[in-house]
Short mmCIF file of C-alpha atoms in Angstrom, two decimals:
data_model
loop_
_atom_site.label_atom_id
_atom_site.label_comp_id
_atom_site.label_asym_id
_atom_site.label_seq_id
_atom_site.Cartn_x
_atom_site.Cartn_y
_atom_site.Cartn_z
CA MET A 10 124.86 108.84 95.66
CA GLU A 11 126.86 111.53 94.05
CA PHE A 12 125.38 113.84 91.46
CA ALA A 13 125.89 112.39 87.98
CA ALA A 14 128.36 114.39 85.89
CA GLY A 15 128.75 112.15 82.85
CA LEU A 16 131.88 110.46 84.16
CA PRO A 17 132.60 106.72 84.11
CA LEU A 18 131.18 104.94 87.15
CA ALA A 19 134.69 104.31 88.49
CA ALA A 20 135.07 108.08 89.02
CA TYR A 21 132.33 108.17 91.67
CA ASN A 22 132.42 107.28 95.36
CA GLU A 23 131.86 103.79 96.76
CA ASP A 24 128.24 104.53 97.77
CA THR A 25 127.38 105.46 94.19
CA TRP A 26 129.23 102.44 92.80
CA ASN A 27 127.47 100.09 95.27
CA ALA A 28 124.01 101.52 94.56
CA VAL A 29 124.43 101.11 90.80
CA LYS A 30 125.73 97.56 91.16
CA LYS A 31 122.94 96.59 93.56
CA ILE A 32 120.28 97.92 91.16
CA GLN A 33 121.90 96.13 88.22
CA SER A 34 122.07 92.83 90.12
CA ALA A 35 118.35 92.76 90.98
CA ASP A 36 116.20 90.13 89.28
CA PHE A 37 113.57 92.76 88.50
CA LEU A 38 112.84 96.31 89.61
CA VAL A 39 109.90 98.48 90.62
CA PHE A 40 110.53 102.20 90.32
CA GLY A 41 108.31 104.45 92.38
CA THR A 42 108.14 108.22 92.35
CA PRO A 43 105.88 111.08 93.28
CA ILE A 44 105.12 113.29 90.31
CA TYR A 45 106.15 116.92 90.81
CA GLN A 46 105.86 119.57 88.11
CA ALA A 47 104.81 116.87 85.59
CA SER A 48 108.03 114.88 86.05
CA LEU A 49 109.70 112.24 88.18
CA THR A 50 111.97 113.34 91.01
CA GLY A 51 115.49 114.57 90.39
CA ALA A 52 116.83 111.92 92.80
CA LEU A 53 115.39 109.13 90.64
CA LYS A 54 116.64 110.75 87.45
CA ASN A 55 120.10 111.00 89.03
CA ILE A 56 120.09 107.23 89.62
CA PHE A 57 119.20 106.62 85.98
CA ASP A 58 121.96 108.98 84.87
CA HIS A 59 124.53 106.68 86.51
CA MET A 60 123.27 103.58 84.67
CA PRO A 61 124.84 102.22 81.50
CA GLU A 62 122.58 102.09 78.43
CA HIS A 63 121.98 98.34 78.78
CA ALA A 64 121.47 98.38 82.57
CA PHE A 65 118.02 96.75 82.56
CA ARG A 66 118.42 94.29 79.66
CA ASN A 67 116.54 91.08 80.51
CA LYS A 68 114.91 92.71 83.53
CA VAL A 69 111.29 93.59 84.12
CA THR A 70 110.97 97.20 85.25
CA GLY A 71 107.63 98.11 86.82
CA MET A 72 106.44 101.62 87.57
CA VAL A 73 104.39 103.07 90.42
CA ALA A 74 103.74 106.78 90.83
CA THR A 75 101.64 109.17 92.86
CA GLY A 76 100.36 112.55 91.76
CA GLN A 77 97.93 115.33 92.50
CA THR A 78 95.85 115.13 89.30
CA GLU A 79 94.74 112.41 86.90
CA LYS A 80 96.86 113.96 84.15
CA HIS A 81 100.03 113.04 85.99
CA PHE A 82 99.57 109.39 84.97
CA LEU A 83 101.05 110.41 81.62
CA VAL A 84 104.46 110.76 83.26
CA LEU A 85 104.62 106.97 83.61
CA GLU A 86 103.94 106.37 79.92
CA TYR A 87 105.85 109.20 78.31
CA HIS A 88 108.69 110.01 80.68
CA LEU A 89 109.58 107.22 83.10
CA GLY A 90 108.64 104.54 80.58
CA SER A 91 110.87 106.15 77.95
CA ILE A 92 113.85 106.13 80.32
CA LEU A 93 113.30 102.48 81.27
CA SER A 94 112.94 101.55 77.63
CA TYR A 95 116.17 103.37 76.76
CA LEU A 96 117.91 101.36 79.49
CA LYS A 97 116.49 98.21 77.82
CA GLY A 98 113.99 97.37 80.58
CA LEU A 99 110.90 95.29 79.83
CA ILE A 100 107.90 97.35 80.95
CA PRO A 101 104.73 95.57 82.14
CA THR A 102 101.28 96.69 81.06
CA ASP A 103 99.87 96.84 84.60
CA ASN A 104 101.84 99.80 85.95
CA VAL A 105 100.14 101.75 88.74
CA PHE A 106 99.32 105.44 89.13
CA ILE A 107 97.82 106.57 92.44
CA LEU A 108 96.17 109.90 93.16
CA ASN A 109 97.45 111.50 96.35
CA GLU A 110 93.89 111.60 97.68
CA ALA A 111 93.82 107.76 97.79
CA PHE A 112 95.98 107.89 100.94
CA ASP A 113 94.61 108.46 104.44
CA ILE A 114 96.01 111.82 105.61
CA GLU A 115 96.52 110.67 109.20
CA THR A 116 98.14 107.26 108.58
CA ASP A 117 99.51 107.54 105.00
CA GLU A 118 97.81 104.19 104.31
CA LEU A 119 96.40 103.43 100.90
CA MET A 120 92.63 103.30 101.32
CA ASP A 121 91.41 102.35 97.83
CA GLN A 122 91.06 98.57 97.44
CA ARG A 123 91.01 98.89 93.64
CA ILE A 124 94.52 100.33 93.72
CA LEU A 125 95.72 97.55 96.01
CA GLU A 126 94.35 95.09 93.45
CA ARG A 127 96.22 96.89 90.65
CA ILE A 128 99.43 96.66 92.67
CA ARG A 129 98.83 92.92 93.10
CA LYS A 130 98.28 92.54 89.34
CA LEU A 131 101.49 94.45 88.62
CA ALA A 132 103.42 92.13 90.94
CA GLU A 133 101.93 89.04 89.31
CA GLU A 134 102.67 90.29 85.79
CA MET A 135 106.24 91.21 86.73
CA ILE A 136 106.88 87.77 88.20
CA GLN A 137 105.43 86.02 85.13
CA LEU A 138 107.44 88.17 82.72
CA GLN A 139 110.69 87.74 84.63
CA TYR A 140 110.11 84.00 84.93
CA GLY A 141 109.66 83.86 81.15
CA ILE A 142 112.89 85.78 80.55
CA MET A 143 114.88 83.57 82.89
CA ASN A 144 113.52 80.30 81.47
CA ARG A 145 113.63 80.95 77.74
CA GLY A 146 115.82 79.06 75.33
#
């Protein structure tokens, strides 16, 4: 994807156009990011900068993040959640924050069963919410 410069989507290359359209066509979305310097990654923010204001209307937008300290969980609520809300996404209550230490250093596998359960709950809530949106009225 090209770096967002505030231009209409038609001004960007085909890869950027295709990525935006693919994201917008999804039934629902899970955004994942490591937390660096108390913020989401610039690459993820760049994707959001290409989206129109209504990009996630009638879509459930879940969040998963990893970080070094417990305080980094606030990025989901106050930063990523604000962006998804601005883009009109419906944000589940069961979003997941994972401390970096929950991963096995050798295999990069998630070792904490409680976190795996939270991920399962997030998936279930997202499916229920999206099903409700698609079947209303």
